[in-house]
CSV table of N, CA and C in Angstrom, one decimal:
chain,number,residue,atom,x,y,z
A,1010,MET,N,0.8,-1.2,0.0
A,1010,MET,CA,0.0,0.0,0.0
A,1010,MET,C,0.9,1.2,0.0
A,1011,ARG,N,0.5,2.2,-0.7
A,1011,ARG,CA,1.2,3.5,-0.8
A,1011,ARG,C,1.2,4.3,0.4
A,1012,ASP,N,2.2,4.9,0.8
A,1012,ASP,CA,2.3,5.8,1.9
A,1012,ASP,C,1.5,7.0,1.6
A,1013,PRO,N,0.5,7.4,2.5
A,1013,PRO,CA,-0.3,8.6,2.2
A,1013,PRO,C,0.5,9.9,2.1
A,1014,ARG,N,1.7,9.8,2.7
A,1014,ARG,CA,2.6,11.0,2.6
A,1014,ARG,C,3.2,11.2,1.2
A,1015,ASP,N,3.1,10.2,0.3
A,1015,ASP,CA,3.6,10.3,-1.0
A,1015,ASP,C,2.9,11.4,-1.8
A,1016,ALA,N,1.5,11.4,-1.7
A,1016,ALA,CA,0.7,12.4,-2.4
A,1016,ALA,C,1.0,13.8,-1.9
A,1017,LEU,N,1.2,13.9,-0.6
A,1017,LEU,CA,1.6,15.2,0.0
A,1017,LEU,C,2.9,15.7,-0.5
A,1018,MET,N,3.9,14.7,-0.6
A,1018,MET,CA,5.2,15.1,-1.0
A,1018,MET,C,5.2,15.5,-2.5
A,1019,ALA,N,4.4,14.8,-3.3
A,1019,ALA,CA,4.3,15.2,-4.7
A,1019,ALA,C,3.6,16.6,-4.8
A,1020,GLU,N,2.6,16.9,-4.0
A,1020,GLU,CA,2.0,18.2,-4.0
A,1020,GLU,C,2.9,19.3,-3.6
A,1021,ALA,N,3.7,19.0,-2.5
A,1021,ALA,CA,4.7,20.0,-2.0
A,1021,ALA,C,5.7,20.2,-3.1
A,1022,ARG,N,6.2,19.2,-3.7
A,1022,ARG,CA,7.3,19.3,-4.7
A,1022,ARG,C,6.8,20.2,-5.9
A,1023,LEU,N,5.6,19.9,-6.4
A,1023,LEU,CA,5.1,20.7,-7.5
A,1023,LEU,C,4.9,22.1,-7.2
A,1024,GLY,N,4.3,22.4,-6.0
A,1024,GLY,CA,4.2,23.7,-5.5
A,1024,GLY,C,5.5,24.5,-5.4
A,1025,ASN,N,6.5,23.8,-4.9
A,1025,ASN,CA,7.8,24.4,-4.8
A,1025,ASN,C,8.4,24.7,-6.1
A,1026,GLU,N,8.3,23.7,-7.1
A,1026,GLU,CA,8.8,23.9,-8.4
A,1026,GLU,C,8.2,25.2,-9.1
A,1027,LEU,N,6.9,25.3,-8.9
A,1027,LEU,CA,6.2,26.4,-9.5
A,1027,LEU,C,6.6,27.7,-8.8
A,1028,GLU,N,6.8,27.7,-7.5
A,1028,GLU,CA,7.2,28.9,-6.8
A,1028,GLU,C,8.6,29.3,-7.3
A,1029,ILE,N,9.5,28.4,-7.5
A,1029,ILE,CA,10.8,28.7,-8.0
A,1029,ILE,C,10.7,29.2,-9.4
A,1030,ALA,N,9.8,28.7,-10.2
A,1030,ALA,CA,9.6,29.1,-11.6
A,1030,ALA,C,9.1,30.5,-11.7
A,1031,ARG,N,8.5,31.0,-10.6
A,1031,ARG,CA,8.0,32.4,-10.7
A,1031,ARG,C,9.1,33.4,-11.0
A,1032,ASP,N,10.3,33.0,-10.6
A,1032,ASP,CA,11.5,34.0,-10.8
A,1032,ASP,C,12.1,33.8,-12.2
A,1033,THR,N,11.5,33.1,-13.1
A,1033,THR,CA,12.1,32.8,-14.4
A,1033,THR,C,11.5,33.7,-15.5
A,1034,ALA,N,12.3,33.9,-16.5
A,1034,ALA,CA,11.8,34.7,-17.7
A,1034,ALA,C,10.6,34.0,-18.3
A,1035,LEU,N,10.6,32.7,-18.3
A,1035,LEU,CA,9.5,31.9,-18.9
A,1035,LEU,C,8.2,32.2,-18.2
A,1036,TYR,N,8.2,32.2,-16.8
A,1036,TYR,CA,7.0,32.5,-16.1
A,1036,TYR,C,6.5,33.9,-16.4
A,1037,ARG,N,7.5,34.8,-16.3
A,1037,ARG,CA,7.1,36.2,-16.6
A,1037,ARG,C,6.5,36.4,-18.0
A,1038,TYR,N,7.0,35.7,-19.0
A,1038,TYR,CA,6.5,35.7,-20.3
A,1038,TYR,C,5.1,35.1,-20.4
A,1039,LEU,N,4.9,34.0,-19.7
A,1039,LEU,CA,3.6,33.3,-19.8
A,1039,LEU,C,2.5,34.2,-19.1
A,1040,VAL,N,2.9,34.8,-18.0
A,1040,VAL,CA,1.9,35.7,-17.3
A,1040,VAL,C,1.7,36.9,-18.1
A,1041,GLU,N,2.7,37.5,-18.7
A,1041,GLU,CA,2.5,38.6,-19.6
A,1041,GLU,C,1.6,38.3,-20.8
A,1042,MET,N,1.8,37.2,-21.4
A,1042,MET,CA,0.9,36.8,-22.5
A,1042,MET,C,-0.5,36.5,-22.0
A,1043,ALA,N,-0.6,35.9,-20.9
A,1043,ALA,CA,-2.0,35.6,-20.4
A,1043,ALA,C,-2.7,36.9,-20.1
A,1044,ARG,N,-2.0,37.8,-19.5
A,1044,ARG,CA,-2.6,39.2,-19.2
A,1044,ARG,C,-3.0,39.9,-20.5
A,1045,ALA,N,-2.1,39.8,-21.5
A,1045,ALA,CA,-2.4,40.5,-22.8
A,1045,ALA,C,-3.6,39.8,-23.4
A,1046,GLU,N,-3.7,38.5,-23.4
A,1046,GLU,CA,-4.8,37.8,-24.0
A,1046,GLU,C,-6.1,38.2,-23.2
A,1047,GLU,N,-6.0,38.3,-21.9
A,1047,GLU,CA,-7.2,38.7,-21.1
A,1047,GLU,C,-7.6,40.1,-21.5
A,1048,ALA,N,-6.7,41.0,-21.7
A,1048,ALA,CA,-7.0,42.4,-22.1
A,1048,ALA,C,-7.6,42.5,-23.4
A,1049,GLU,N,-7.1,41.7,-24.4
A,1049,GLU,CA,-7.7,41.6,-25.7
A,1049,GLU,C,-9.1,41.1,-25.7
A,1050,ALA,N,-9.3,40.1,-24.9
A,1050,ALA,CA,-10.7,39.5,-24.8
A,1050,ALA,C,-11.6,40.5,-24.2
A,1051,VAL,N,-11.2,41.2,-23.2
A,1051,VAL,CA,-12.1,42.2,-22.6
A,1051,VAL,C,-12.4,43.3,-23.6
A,1052,GLN,N,-11.4,43.7,-24.4
A,1052,GLN,CA,-11.7,44.7,-25.5
A,1052,GLN,C,-12.7,44.1,-26.5
A,1053,ALA,N,-12.5,42.8,-26.8
A,1053,ALA,CA,-13.4,42.2,-27.8
A,1053,ALA,C,-14.8,42.1,-27.2
A,1054,LEU,N,-14.9,41.9,-25.9
A,1054,LEU,CA,-16.2,41.8,-25.2
A,1054,LEU,C,-16.9,43.2,-25.3
A,1055,LYS,N,-16.1,44.2,-25.1
A,1055,LYS,CA,-16.7,45.6,-25.2
A,1055,LYS,C,-17.2,45.9,-26.6
A,1056,ALA,N,-16.6,45.4,-27.6
A,1056,ALA,CA,-16.9,45.7,-29.0
A,1056,ALA,C,-18.0,44.8,-29.6
A,1057,VAL,N,-18.2,43.6,-29.0
A,1057,VAL,CA,-19.1,42.6,-29.6
A,1057,VAL,C,-20.5,43.1,-29.6
A,1058,ASP,N,-21.2,42.6,-30.6
A,1058,ASP,CA,-22.7,42.9,-30.6
A,1058,ASP,C,-23.3,42.1,-29.4
A,1059,PRO,N,-24.0,42.8,-28.5
A,1059,PRO,CA,-24.5,42.2,-27.3
A,1059,PRO,C,-25.6,41.2,-27.6
A,1060,THR,N,-26.2,41.2,-28.8
A,1060,THR,CA,-27.2,40.3,-29.2
A,1060,THR,C,-26.6,39.0,-29.8
A,1061,ASP,N,-25.3,39.0,-30.0
A,1061,ASP,CA,-24.6,37.8,-30.5
A,1061,ASP,C,-24.1,37.0,-29.4
A,1062,ALA,N,-24.9,36.1,-28.9
A,1062,ALA,CA,-24.6,35.3,-27.7
A,1062,ALA,C,-23.3,34.5,-27.9
A,1063,LYS,N,-23.1,33.9,-29.1
A,1063,LYS,CA,-21.9,33.1,-29.3
A,1063,LYS,C,-20.6,33.9,-29.2
A,1064,ALA,N,-20.6,35.1,-29.8
A,1064,ALA,CA,-19.5,36.0,-29.7
A,1064,ALA,C,-19.2,36.5,-28.3
A,1065,VAL,N,-20.3,36.8,-27.6
A,1065,VAL,CA,-20.1,37.2,-26.2
A,1065,VAL,C,-19.5,36.1,-25.4
A,1066,ALA,N,-20.1,34.9,-25.5
A,1066,ALA,CA,-19.6,33.7,-24.8
A,1066,ALA,C,-18.1,33.4,-25.1
A,1067,ALA,N,-17.8,33.5,-26.4
A,1067,ALA,CA,-16.4,33.3,-26.8
A,1067,ALA,C,-15.4,34.2,-26.2
A,1068,ALA,N,-15.8,35.5,-26.1
A,1068,ALA,CA,-14.9,36.5,-25.5
A,1068,ALA,C,-14.8,36.3,-24.0
A,1069,GLN,N,-15.9,35.9,-23.4
A,1069,GLN,CA,-15.9,35.6,-21.9
A,1069,GLN,C,-15.0,34.4,-21.6
A,1070,VAL,N,-15.1,33.4,-22.5
A,1070,VAL,CA,-14.3,32.2,-22.3
A,1070,VAL,C,-12.8,32.5,-22.4
A,1071,ARG,N,-12.5,33.3,-23.5
A,1071,ARG,CA,-11.1,33.7,-23.7
A,1071,ARG,C,-10.5,34.5,-22.6
A,1072,ALA,N,-11.3,35.4,-22.0
A,1072,ALA,CA,-10.8,36.2,-20.9
A,1072,ALA,C,-10.7,35.3,-19.6
A,1073,GLY,N,-11.6,34.4,-19.5
A,1073,GLY,CA,-11.6,33.5,-18.3
A,1073,GLY,C,-10.4,32.5,-18.3
A,1074,ILE,N,-10.1,32.0,-19.5
A,1074,ILE,CA,-9.0,31.1,-19.6
A,1074,ILE,C,-7.6,31.8,-19.3
A,1075,ALA,N,-7.5,32.9,-19.8
A,1075,ALA,CA,-6.2,33.7,-19.6
A,1075,ALA,C,-6.1,34.0,-18.1
A,1076,ASP,N,-7.1,34.4,-17.5
A,1076,ASP,CA,-7.1,34.7,-16.1
A,1076,ASP,C,-6.8,33.5,-15.2
A,1077,ALA,N,-7.4,32.4,-15.7
A,1077,ALA,CA,-7.3,31.1,-14.9
A,1077,ALA,C,-5.9,30.6,-14.9
A,1078,VAL,N,-5.1,30.8,-15.9
A,1078,VAL,CA,-3.8,30.3,-16.0
A,1078,VAL,C,-3.0,30.7,-14.8
A,1079,VAL,N,-3.0,32.0,-14.5
A,1079,VAL,CA,-2.2,32.5,-13.4
A,1079,VAL,C,-2.8,32.0,-12.1
A,1080,GLY,N,-4.1,31.9,-12.0
A,1080,GLY,CA,-4.8,31.4,-10.8
A,1080,GLY,C,-4.4,30.0,-10.5
A,1081,TRP,N,-4.3,29.1,-11.6
A,1081,TRP,CA,-4.0,27.7,-11.4
A,1081,TRP,C,-2.6,27.6,-10.8
A,1082,ILE,N,-1.7,28.4,-11.2
A,1082,ILE,CA,-0.3,28.4,-10.7
A,1082,ILE,C,-0.3,28.8,-9.2
A,1083,ASP,N,-1.0,29.9,-8.9
A,1083,ASP,CA,-1.0,30.4,-7.6
A,1083,ASP,C,-1.7,29.4,-6.6
A,1084,GLU,N,-2.8,28.8,-7.1
A,1084,GLU,CA,-3.5,27.8,-6.3
A,1084,GLU,C,-2.6,26.6,-6.0
A,1085,GLN,N,-1.8,26.1,-7.0
A,1085,GLN,CA,-0.9,25.0,-6.8
A,1085,GLN,C,0.2,25.3,-5.8
A,1086,ILE,N,0.7,26.5,-5.9
A,1086,ILE,CA,1.7,26.9,-5.0
A,1086,ILE,C,1.2,26.9,-3.6
A,1087,GLU,N,0.0,27.4,-3.4
A,1087,GLU,CA,-0.6,27.4,-2.0
A,1087,GLU,C,-0.9,26.0,-1.6
A,1088,ARG,N,-1.4,25.1,-2.5
A,1088,ARG,CA,-1.6,23.7,-2.1
A,1088,ARG,C,-0.2,23.0,-1.7
A,1089,GLY,N,0.8,23.4,-2.4
A,1089,GLY,CA,2.1,22.8,-2.1
A,1089,GLY,C,2.6,23.3,-0.7
A,1090,ARG,N,2.4,24.6,-0.4
A,1090,ARG,CA,2.8,25.1,0.9
A,1090,ARG,C,2.0,24.4,2.0
A,1091,GLU,N,0.7,24.2,1.8
A,1091,GLU,CA,-0.2,23.5,2.8
A,1091,GLU,C,0.3,22.0,2.9
A,1092,ALA,N,0.6,21.4,1.8
A,1092,ALA,CA,1.1,20.0,1.9
A,1092,ALA,C,2.4,19.9,2.7
A,1093,TYR,N,3.2,20.9,2.5
A,1093,TYR,CA,4.5,20.9,3.2
A,1093,TYR,C,4.2,21.1,4.7
A,1094,ARG,N,3.3,22.1,5.1
A,1094,ARG,CA,3.0,22.3,6.5
A,1094,ARG,C,2.4,21.0,7.1
A,1095,VAL,N,1.6,20.3,6.4
A,1095,VAL,CA,1.0,19.0,6.9
A,1095,VAL,C,2.2,18.0,7.1
A,1096,LEU,N,3.1,17.9,6.2
A,1096,LEU,CA,4.2,17.0,6.3
A,1096,LEU,C,5.1,17.3,7.5
A,1097,VAL,N,5.4,18.6,7.7
A,1097,VAL,CA,6.2,19.0,8.8
A,1097,VAL,C,5.5,18.8,10.1
A,1098,ALA,N,4.2,19.0,10.2
A,1098,ALA,CA,3.4,18.8,11.4
A,1098,ALA,C,3.4,17.3,11.7
A,1099,ALA,N,3.2,16.5,10.7
A,1099,ALA,CA,3.2,15.0,10.9
A,1099,ALA,C,4.6,14.5,11.4
A,1100,GLU,N,5.6,15.1,10.9
A,1100,GLU,CA,7.0,14.7,11.4
A,1100,GLU,C,7.1,15.0,12.9
A,1101,HIS,N,6.6,16.2,13.3
A,1101,HIS,CA,6.7,16.6,14.7
A,1101,HIS,C,5.8,15.6,15.6
A,1102,ILE,N,4.7,15.2,15.1
A,1102,ILE,CA,3.8,14.3,15.8
A,1102,ILE,C,4.4,12.9,15.9
A,1103,ASP,N,4.9,12.4,14.7
A,1103,ASP,CA,5.5,11.0,14.6
A,1103,ASP,C,6.8,10.9,15.3
A,1104,GLY,N,7.5,12.1,15.5
A,1104,GLY,CA,8.8,12.0,16.1
A,1104,GLY,C,9.8,11.8,15.2
């Protein structure tokens, strides 16, 4: 049977890797591109015919995905931190 701490370790590692990646040019580029895509989608939403439900929905989805990318990274970093806290607390309890 797998040790339940394995999943916590994997979560903590991924969160740590993403946190370290925040300081890279690649991360800054991806965030910049996501923000630019979001801004373009918002502009498209402002210009779209409000009676064109498909165009409105497409612009909303575009803006939402761009915003979600950064949110996913931030959420995983926080999950990784929490997993690390749980592992540290378990070590103190287990001795």
